[in-house]
């Protein structure tokens, strides 16, 4: 493929990626909002479209990597390929469109990344909440544990009673 | 590409077992007289899942209002902690972001400006205004970098004070809670629920939760115990306390109790402050320090191996001194690896060139540097041994190097314009050399020592003896060992020298009347060496004197060996050629210097090197040869950078990086060239190359791209912090609303629902983490 054709292909992929990451961000934001709004059902159903978008994004990323490798080889770009290295080397008439597509894709990816980070933090909070909620309650077969809650509410329980909990 | 999403979903499914079981037990735990084993057996509707485990489906429980409240209150408290942490995180990232948001582009523009100024100077390296421009742009860059580092340090250093203040707040609340515990216990002992007191206590617990995440357990008496990461803060009517401290690494830590045990809280404002000190401000500062260090390292590597405007140095004193790390009150006797120098000294080579300013003649010396075996004293001694150079170490451990009057020195990788200073390639003095490179097997020649031969200089015989003790291994005698042994016997009439691995014996007489011949003696050592005997070599009025031009562009340090193929006159003898071999013996060029060659014409031999030969005779029979050092990196050891010998930058961190004061005072010290010739800007090209060069130490980014990454990460963290606050606040509001509306629900369903939704989000977040890799590569491409 000629450099011109490779750049045209790269522009197409970047535009596709911009769209995919926008939708990815939007889906993740919906999940986040469902989490914040305590909407369990939406959380569970929201995973499927996210998975599909993620697979498409991965396919686009692979196609982009391939095109970038070919471009780097053709244009003699050493090291990490960035737009600042690539743009001075591509055909003049394509520079504007490539720059625009790259900026769009970069912005969309940044937004998606931010949403991912927020998701990670909420995940950490979820994990802590679960630990706290399950605190004092055995979750493994055969576990025995001092159960603060049972003691509190069990009539006639003496302080410090050990409940032989076996699941 | 596999997302690992299947695994996440499988984990989600598997965790349902634990969730349902836990939910069942939580609900049953509130049932009077319950024990898990009994309930499980009594359960009418268990179902069997994979693995044969039976899981209960829950029981209807009455009178569980308090447990419902417990669960929600617990989540609300945690949410308060999470929101408190998120708010702190946002505030601190906003503070850092504001430092980077400078009008005019800030540091990014200044980095570009340095390279832009270097580009200007390239157009006229002798222009003082352009030189000043480079220095001033460097000053502006370092001033801003220092300011940025100072601002971030201030944010980081504020952590301790803020944690200390918040700790006091927590201690006050804790004491009130302990007092309320006592009152509640006393009041409820009568059987009446102390709702007002409980409300007051709950408010205090929430207030603490915003500052630091606590875990609470209610006792049967009605009192509540609070703990931070398993350490008791409140137990019944007794309150412990927390304090801020600074650990050995200089980081703020939170201590609890009279035993001052360190705890790392998971949530709350204090958790946000501690985490930000470690992974926020410190990380950004570490990145800026890495940028500063590598900027200095790379610029200084170029600057220290270039040549200033006025040519070679008369004297230089290092900026950095070695430390007395072995405590013997002497500096310089420590190994270079243990000398406390700010940059790491590598095992490598340092090439020192001494120039005779009157003749332009260069003498290059290679010093092998090994920081594990070499001290600064050793280096000083090695420099001191070089002709016309002296070196000394001052009481501060600094190295001073001086050249004799009329001489200069430098560390540039320039090509020697006249590499045949010995005159062994068609020189004015007759010479005879070996036709092959060493080592040579002299074991036969030295079987009955001494081995002898005769050197006839202008008809006068000089006897030479060779003994086994002259060589480390007689069967592998080197040209250098032979030259040393032969010179012991030659006196002043002739000189033996190693040239490109060959042995050359040269008369010290010059001109066409000068003659040289060799005759073998006992053991026939000349035969073993492959040297011509029985023929007389004469000198010549006009030496060939090869001239080298250009700049070596190869990537490795090495040498080129030039050897004629046949005997004849340059530019006259038809078919006369010169072969050029690299340091591995591979032929890299064969140059036609026969009848079609016009003496003095430059011939290209590749990698930026050209050679021209003067008219004169050369002889393959008599082993004519000359060698040219081709140096890519004249200081692969980084010893010049480590000592700070005519560096561009001084300092190694964002906070202390400065432009060398000597350069500020006199920009002529900026090493623009590599040859010392007027208008030479070849070293500036190396500086400009740095602009686009990906550096491994900067995660394979160029200097400018790495800075853009740091800024991008700060912006990203700020945006993520903002969205996190938004999400946490929304979650908090919804939890509060749910608590307000809840009444008489089935605890089993409530808990399972809660955990289901936590787990669903868990799976989604794991997916998101993997997507993070995808977005990162795309962001990097867009730079």
GROMACS .gro file of N, CA and C in nm, chain B residues 231-286:
model
  168
  398UNK      N    1  -0.779  -0.108   6.434
  398UNK     CA    2  -0.724  -0.051   6.558
  398UNK      C    3  -0.832   0.031   6.627
  399UNK      N    4  -0.847   0.008   6.758
  399UNK     CA    5  -0.959   0.068   6.830
  399UNK      C    6  -0.942   0.219   6.846
  400UNK      N    7  -1.049   0.289   6.809
  400UNK     CA    8  -1.052   0.433   6.832
  400UNK      C    9  -1.143   0.464   6.951
  401UNK      N   10  -1.260   0.396   6.953
  401UNK     CA   11  -1.352   0.410   7.066
  401UNK      C   12  -1.393   0.270   7.111
  402UNK      N   13  -1.381   0.243   7.240
  402UNK     CA   14  -1.427   0.117   7.296
  402UNK      C   15  -1.512   0.152   7.417
  403UNK      N   16  -1.643   0.130   7.402
  403UNK     CA   17  -1.736   0.163   7.510
  403UNK      C   18  -1.721   0.310   7.549
  404UNK      N   19  -1.686   0.336   7.672
  404UNK     CA   20  -1.678   0.475   7.717
  404UNK      C   21  -1.535   0.528   7.718
  405UNK      N   22  -1.446   0.460   7.646
  405UNK     CA   23  -1.306   0.505   7.640
  405UNK      C   24  -1.270   0.542   7.497
  406UNK      N   25  -1.206   0.657   7.483
  406UNK     CA   26  -1.164   0.701   7.348
  406UNK      C   27  -1.013   0.701   7.340
  407UNK      N   28  -0.965   0.649   7.229
  407UNK     CA   29  -0.822   0.657   7.202
  407UNK      C   30  -0.799   0.783   7.117
  408UNK      N   31  -0.681   0.799   7.062
  408UNK     CA   32  -0.658   0.920   6.979
  408UNK      C   33  -0.567   0.887   6.862
  409UNK      N   34  -0.576   0.971   6.761
  409UNK     CA   35  -0.485   0.956   6.646
  409UNK      C   36  -0.399   1.081   6.636
  410UNK      N   37  -0.279   1.063   6.580
  410UNK     CA   38  -0.187   1.177   6.562
  410UNK      C   39  -0.118   1.163   6.428
  411UNK      N   40  -0.069   1.276   6.379
  411UNK     CA   41   0.009   1.275   6.254
  411UNK      C   42   0.157   1.269   6.289
  412UNK      N   43   0.232   1.200   6.204
  412UNK     CA   44   0.376   1.192   6.225
  412UNK      C   45   0.444   1.185   6.088
  413UNK      N   46   0.575   1.185   6.090
  413UNK     CA   47   0.649   1.173   5.964
  413UNK      C   48   0.738   1.050   5.973
  414UNK      N   49   0.727   0.960   5.874
  414UNK     CA   50   0.806   0.837   5.881
  414UNK      C   51   0.950   0.860   5.832
  415UNK      N   52   1.028   0.753   5.833
  415UNK     CA   53   1.170   0.764   5.798
  415UNK      C   54   1.191   0.811   5.655
  416UNK      N   55   1.093   0.783   5.570
  416UNK     CA   56   1.106   0.824   5.429
  416UNK      C   57   1.058   0.966   5.408
  417UNK      N   58   1.019   1.032   5.518
  417UNK     CA   59   0.975   1.172   5.507
  417UNK      C   60   0.828   1.186   5.472
  418UNK      N   61   0.757   1.075   5.473
  418UNK     CA   62   0.614   1.081   5.438
  418UNK      C   63   0.528   1.089   5.564
  419UNK      N   64   0.416   1.158   5.550
  419UNK     CA   65   0.325   1.170   5.663
  419UNK      C   66   0.261   1.035   5.693
  420UNK      N   67   0.248   1.004   5.820
  420UNK     CA   68   0.178   0.881   5.856
  420UNK      C   69   0.081   0.911   5.970
  421UNK      N   70  -0.018   0.823   5.982
  421UNK     CA   71  -0.119   0.839   6.087
  421UNK      C   72  -0.092   0.733   6.193
  422UNK      N   73  -0.083   0.778   6.317
  422UNK     CA   74  -0.058   0.686   6.429
  422UNK      C   75  -0.180   0.682   6.517
  423UNK      N   76  -0.205   0.565   6.576
  423UNK     CA   77  -0.323   0.552   6.661
  423UNK      C   78  -0.285   0.493   6.797
  424UNK      N   79  -0.352   0.543   6.901
  424UNK     CA   80  -0.336   0.487   7.035
  424UNK      C   81  -0.208   0.528   7.104
  425UNK      N   82  -0.198   0.487   7.230
  425UNK     CA   83  -0.079   0.525   7.308
  425UNK      C   84   0.044   0.455   7.254
  426UNK      N   85   0.023   0.343   7.184
  426UNK     CA   86   0.137   0.272   7.126
  426UNK      C   87   0.184   0.332   6.995
  427UNK      N   88   0.114   0.436   6.949
  427UNK     CA   89   0.150   0.505   6.825
  427UNK      C   90   0.170   0.406   6.709
  428UNK      N   91   0.068   0.324   6.688
  428UNK     CA   92   0.076   0.224   6.581
  428UNK      C   93   0.034   0.290   6.449
  429UNK      N   94   0.115   0.276   6.342
  429UNK     CA   95   0.077   0.337   6.214
  429UNK      C   96  -0.045   0.266   6.152
  430UNK      N   97  -0.138   0.345   6.104
  430UNK     CA   98  -0.253   0.289   6.031
  430UNK      C   99  -0.268   0.363   5.899
  431UNK      N  100  -0.313   0.291   5.798
  431UNK     CA  101  -0.337   0.352   5.667
  431UNK      C  102  -0.486   0.343   5.639
  432UNK      N  103  -0.560   0.451   5.663
  432UNK     CA  104  -0.704   0.444   5.643
  432UNK      C  105  -0.740   0.431   5.495
  433UNK      N  106  -0.854   0.367   5.470
  433UNK     CA  107  -0.895   0.346   5.330
  433UNK      C  108  -0.978   0.460   5.277
  434UNK      N  109  -1.049   0.529   5.367
  434UNK     CA  110  -1.136   0.637   5.319
  434UNK      C  111  -1.128   0.758   5.409
  435UNK      N  112  -1.196   0.863   5.368
  435UNK     CA  113  -1.195   0.987   5.443
  435UNK      C  114  -1.089   1.085   5.394
  436UNK      N  115  -1.101   1.207   5.445
  436UNK     CA  116  -1.009   1.312   5.398
  436UNK      C  117  -0.863   1.278   5.427
  437UNK      N  118  -0.839   1.218   5.543
  437UNK     CA  119  -0.700   1.184   5.578
  437UNK      C  120  -0.645   1.083   5.478
  438UNK      N  121  -0.727   0.984   5.443
  438UNK     CA  122  -0.682   0.885   5.344
  438UNK      C  123  -0.649   0.954   5.213
  439UNK      N  124  -0.731   1.051   5.174
  439UNK     CA  125  -0.706   1.126   5.051
  439UNK      C  126  -0.574   1.202   5.058
  440UNK      N  127  -0.550   1.264   5.173
  440UNK     CA  128  -0.426   1.342   5.188
  440UNK      C  129  -0.303   1.252   5.184
  441UNK      N  130  -0.311   1.140   5.258
  441UNK     CA  131  -0.195   1.049   5.263
  441UNK      C  132  -0.169   0.988   5.125
  442UNK      N  133  -0.277   0.948   5.059
  442UNK     CA  134  -0.260   0.885   4.927
  442UNK      C  135  -0.207   0.987   4.828
  443UNK      N  136  -0.255   1.108   4.838
  443UNK     CA  137  -0.212   1.210   4.742
  443UNK      C  138  -0.066   1.248   4.763
  444UNK      N  139  -0.026   1.250   4.890
  444UNK     CA  140   0.115   1.281   4.916
  444UNK      C  141   0.204   1.178   4.849
  445UNK      N  142   0.159   1.053   4.855
  445UNK     CA  143   0.240   0.944   4.804
  445UNK      C  144   0.230   0.930   4.652
  446UNK      N  145   0.107   0.922   4.603
  446UNK     CA  146   0.089   0.891   4.461
  446UNK      C  147   0.048   1.012   4.379
  447UNK      N  148   0.022   1.123   4.442
  447UNK     CA  149  -0.014   1.244   4.367
  447UNK      C  150   0.105   1.336   4.355
  448UNK      N  151   0.123   1.420   4.456
  448UNK     CA  152   0.230   1.520   4.451
  448UNK      C  153   0.367   1.454   4.435
  449UNK      N  154   0.392   1.350   4.512
  449UNK     CA  155   0.524   1.285   4.503
  449UNK      C  156   0.547   1.225   4.365
  450UNK      N  157   0.442   1.169   4.308
  450UNK     CA  158   0.458   1.107   4.176
  450UNK      C  159   0.488   1.212   4.070
  451UNK      N  160   0.413   1.322   4.076
  451UNK     CA  161   0.436   1.428   3.977
  451UNK      C  162   0.577   1.486   3.994
  452UNK      N  163   0.615   1.505   4.120
  452UNK     CA  164   0.749   1.557   4.147
  452UNK      C  165   0.856   1.459   4.099
  453UNK      N  166   0.831   1.332   4.122
  453UNK     CA  167   0.928   1.230   4.078
  453UNK      C  168   0.939   1.231   3.926
   0.00000   0.00000   0.00000
